[in-house]
Coordinates of C-alpha atoms in Angstrom, one line a residue:
Chain A
S1 CA -17.2 10.1 -27.4
A2 CA -15.3 13.3 -27.2
V3 CA -12.5 14.8 -28.6
I4 CA -10.2 17.2 -26.9
S5 CA -8.2 20.3 -28.2
Q6 CA -5.1 22.1 -26.4
K7 CA -3.6 25.1 -27.4
P8 CA -0.4 25.4 -26.9
S9 CA 1.0 21.6 -27.7
R10 CA 4.2 22.4 -26.1
D11 CA 5.9 25.8 -24.7
I12 CA 9.1 27.0 -23.4
C13 CA 8.4 30.1 -20.4
Q14 CA 11.7 31.9 -17.9
R15 CA 10.8 31.6 -14.8
G16 CA 9.5 33.7 -12.1
T17 CA 6.3 34.4 -16.4
S18 CA 2.7 33.0 -16.5
L19 CA 1.0 30.4 -18.7
T20 CA -2.8 29.4 -19.6
I21 CA -3.2 26.6 -21.6
Q22 CA -6.7 26.3 -23.2
C23 CA -8.7 23.1 -23.1
Q24 CA -12.0 23.1 -26.2
V25 CA -14.3 19.9 -26.1
D26 CA -15.8 19.1 -29.3
S27 CA -19.4 18.0 -26.8
Q28 CA -20.6 19.8 -23.8
V29 CA -19.7 18.6 -20.0
T30 CA -20.7 19.5 -17.0
M31 CA -16.8 18.8 -15.9
M32 CA -14.2 19.1 -17.6
F33 CA -10.3 17.9 -15.2
W34 CA -7.0 19.4 -15.0
Y35 CA -4.1 17.1 -14.8
R36 CA -0.2 17.3 -15.3
Q37 CA 2.1 14.0 -16.0
Q38 CA 6.0 14.0 -15.4
P39 CA 8.3 13.1 -17.5
G40 CA 8.0 8.8 -18.0
Q41 CA 5.4 9.1 -15.0
S42 CA 1.8 8.9 -14.1
L43 CA -1.2 11.1 -14.3
T44 CA -1.5 13.8 -11.3
L45 CA -5.5 14.7 -11.3
I46 CA -4.3 19.2 -10.2
A47 CA -8.4 20.2 -9.9
T48 CA -12.2 19.8 -11.8
A49 CA -13.4 22.4 -13.1
N50 CA -17.1 23.4 -13.4
Q51 CA -19.3 25.9 -15.1
G52 CA -20.4 28.0 -13.5
S53 CA -18.4 27.5 -10.1
E54 CA -15.1 27.2 -8.2
A55 CA -12.7 25.0 -9.4
T56 CA -12.0 21.9 -6.2
Y57 CA -8.6 22.1 -6.0
E58 CA -6.9 18.5 -4.8
S59 CA -4.2 17.3 -2.6
G60 CA -1.1 19.7 -2.6
F61 CA -2.3 21.8 -5.6
V62 CA -3.5 25.7 -4.2
I63 CA -5.7 28.3 -6.2
D64 CA -3.5 30.6 -6.9
K65 CA -0.6 28.8 -8.2
F66 CA -3.5 27.2 -10.8
P67 CA -5.4 29.2 -11.3
I68 CA -9.0 27.7 -13.7
S69 CA -11.6 29.4 -15.3
R70 CA -14.9 27.2 -17.5
P71 CA -16.6 30.8 -19.1
N72 CA -18.8 27.6 -20.0
L73 CA -19.8 23.9 -21.1
T74 CA -16.8 23.4 -24.4
F75 CA -14.3 25.7 -22.9
S76 CA -11.6 25.8 -19.7
T77 CA -8.5 27.2 -19.2
L78 CA -5.3 26.6 -16.6
T79 CA -3.1 28.6 -15.8
V80 CA 0.2 28.0 -14.2
S81 CA 1.7 31.3 -12.3
N82 CA 4.6 32.1 -11.2
M83 CA 6.3 29.2 -13.0
S84 CA 10.2 27.3 -11.7
P85 CA 11.5 24.5 -13.8
E86 CA 10.0 22.2 -10.7
D87 CA 6.4 23.1 -13.5
S88 CA 8.5 21.6 -16.2
S89 CA 5.5 18.6 -17.4
I90 CA 2.9 18.1 -19.6
Y91 CA -0.5 19.1 -18.4
L92 CA -3.7 17.5 -20.2
C93 CA -7.7 18.5 -20.2
S94 CA -10.8 15.6 -19.6
G95 CA -13.7 15.8 -20.3
G96 CA -17.2 13.7 -21.6
V97 CA -20.5 12.7 -20.2
N98 CA -19.2 9.5 -19.0
E99 CA -16.6 8.1 -19.8
Q100 CA -13.4 10.3 -19.5
F101 CA -11.4 11.7 -22.8
F102 CA -8.3 13.9 -23.4
G103 CA -6.3 16.5 -24.8
P104 CA -3.5 15.8 -26.7
G105 CA -1.9 18.0 -23.9
T106 CA 0.1 21.1 -23.4
R107 CA 4.8 20.0 -23.3
L108 CA 5.5 23.4 -20.3
T109 CA 9.8 23.5 -20.1
V110 CA 10.2 26.2 -17.7
L111 CA 13.9 27.8 -17.6
Chain B
Q1 CA -7.5 5.0 0.5
Q2 CA -7.0 5.6 -3.2
Q3 CA -4.1 4.0 -4.7
V4 CA -3.9 1.7 -7.3
K5 CA -1.5 -0.1 -7.9
Q6 CA -0.2 -1.0 -10.9
S7 CA 2.7 -3.8 -12.3
P8 CA 5.2 -4.8 -14.0
Q9 CA 6.7 -1.5 -14.7
S10 CA 7.4 -2.9 -18.5
L11 CA 6.4 -5.6 -20.2
I12 CA 8.3 -7.8 -23.3
V13 CA 6.3 -9.3 -25.8
Q14 CA 7.0 -11.3 -28.6
K15 CA 4.7 -10.2 -31.3
G16 CA 1.6 -12.7 -31.4
G17 CA 1.4 -13.3 -27.7
I18 CA -0.2 -12.5 -24.9
S19 CA 0.3 -9.1 -22.4
I20 CA -1.2 -8.9 -19.4
I21 CA -1.3 -5.8 -17.4
N22 CA -2.3 -5.8 -13.6
C23 CA -3.7 -3.6 -11.2
A24 CA -5.0 -3.1 -7.7
Y25 CA -6.7 -1.3 -5.9
E26 CA -6.9 0.4 -2.0
N27 CA -10.5 1.8 -1.9
T28 CA -14.1 0.3 -1.9
A29 CA -15.4 2.6 -3.4
F30 CA -14.0 2.8 -6.1
D31 CA -17.1 1.5 -9.5
Y32 CA -15.3 1.9 -12.7
F33 CA -12.4 1.2 -14.0
P34 CA -10.8 2.4 -17.2
W35 CA -7.3 1.6 -19.2
Y36 CA -5.8 3.9 -21.0
Q37 CA -3.5 3.3 -23.9
Q38 CA -0.4 6.0 -24.3
F39 CA 1.6 7.8 -27.3
P40 CA 4.7 9.3 -27.6
G41 CA 3.1 12.7 -26.9
K42 CA -0.2 12.2 -27.3
G43 CA -2.5 12.2 -24.5
P44 CA -3.5 8.7 -22.7
A45 CA -6.7 7.0 -24.4
L46 CA -9.3 5.3 -23.7
L47 CA -9.2 1.8 -24.2
I48 CA -12.2 0.0 -22.8
A49 CA -13.6 0.4 -19.6
I50 CA -15.6 -2.0 -16.3
R51 CA -17.6 -1.6 -14.0
P52 CA -17.8 -3.7 -10.6
D53 CA -20.9 -5.9 -11.3
V54 CA -19.4 -7.9 -14.3
S55 CA -15.8 -10.2 -14.3
E56 CA -14.8 -9.5 -17.4
K57 CA -15.2 -7.6 -21.3
K58 CA -13.8 -8.2 -23.9
E59 CA -13.2 -5.7 -27.2
G60 CA -11.6 -6.9 -29.9
R61 CA -8.3 -7.6 -29.3
F62 CA -8.9 -6.5 -25.6
T63 CA -9.9 -8.0 -22.1
I64 CA -10.2 -7.0 -19.4
S65 CA -11.1 -9.3 -15.9
F66 CA -12.7 -7.5 -12.8
N67 CA -11.7 -9.3 -9.2
K68 CA -14.2 -7.6 -6.2
S69 CA -13.3 -9.9 -3.7
A70 CA -9.3 -9.0 -4.4
K71 CA -9.9 -5.6 -5.8
Q72 CA -7.9 -6.0 -8.5
F73 CA -7.5 -6.1 -12.5
S74 CA -6.7 -7.3 -15.3
L75 CA -5.8 -5.8 -18.5
H76 CA -4.9 -8.3 -21.3
I77 CA -3.6 -7.9 -25.7
M78 CA -4.3 -10.9 -26.9
D79 CA -2.3 -11.5 -30.1
S80 CA 0.4 -8.6 -29.0
Q81 CA 1.3 -6.5 -32.5
P82 CA 3.6 -4.1 -32.9
G83 CA 1.3 -0.5 -32.9
D84 CA 0.7 -2.1 -29.2
S85 CA 4.5 -0.2 -27.5
A86 CA 3.2 1.9 -25.6
T87 CA 2.5 2.8 -22.5
Y88 CA -0.5 1.1 -20.0
F89 CA -2.5 2.5 -17.1
C90 CA -4.9 1.1 -15.0
A91 CA -7.2 3.8 -13.8
A92 CA -10.3 4.4 -10.7
S93 CA -12.9 6.9 -9.6
I94 CA -16.7 6.9 -8.2
V95 CA -19.3 7.0 -10.0
G96 CA -21.3 8.9 -7.6
T97 CA -18.6 12.2 -7.7
S98 CA -17.7 12.0 -10.6
Y99 CA -15.8 9.6 -13.8
G100 CA -13.5 11.8 -14.6
K101 CA -12.3 12.4 -11.5
L102 CA -9.3 9.1 -12.0
T103 CA -7.0 8.5 -10.5
F104 CA -4.0 6.4 -11.9
G105 CA -2.4 3.7 -11.2
Q106 CA 2.1 4.3 -12.3
G107 CA 2.1 2.2 -16.0
T108 CA 3.5 0.6 -17.1
I109 CA 5.8 0.2 -21.0
L110 CA 4.8 -2.6 -23.8
T111 CA 6.6 -3.5 -25.5
V112 CA 6.5 -5.5 -28.7
H113 CA 9.0 -7.7 -30.9
P114 CA 9.0 -8.1 -33.9

């Protein structure tokens, strides 16, 4: 199994600002994933983060809005840029070799 | 093509009863089917997963039943306990591309009454 931590656990941000979320895995993994979970809803994949290459984004998500870094095999960041209230959500990262394990999530509120 | 449909949306069970949650998928390329349990304020936790080469997998009180021809799979929780009260998500992915690129069902809120 893999243990995944995220920082910050929650934040309240002003419209128009950006927030960077960090994700740390306790073992090396080839791929890490970023998901969004709106309150009371299911999880939607934002992008796949590979070490050494650009992230691959799912339909409806773009790099300018959600830039991702993956500097090594245990760490990734997701930035939510130019935030609006519609970005208020829980952001989750996941990783693992075969099975996927999730971090505790970052609860973002945009005012 | 990529959808995973989950039912019921919510489920109330008495302590000691059996909880059954169903999922159906459309994409026949899916070949990995995990179930996750999520408590409020926490990330999803992997419960149990199945590949389509078996029709059933059991781990403790949790069993996955898989019907490849019907493109359906279900989670059975035996002897349900109040501590099982949580939101359950089924998911699916294609191992060849990535285990982690999961398509999730809509979720089922399970309440187990004591």
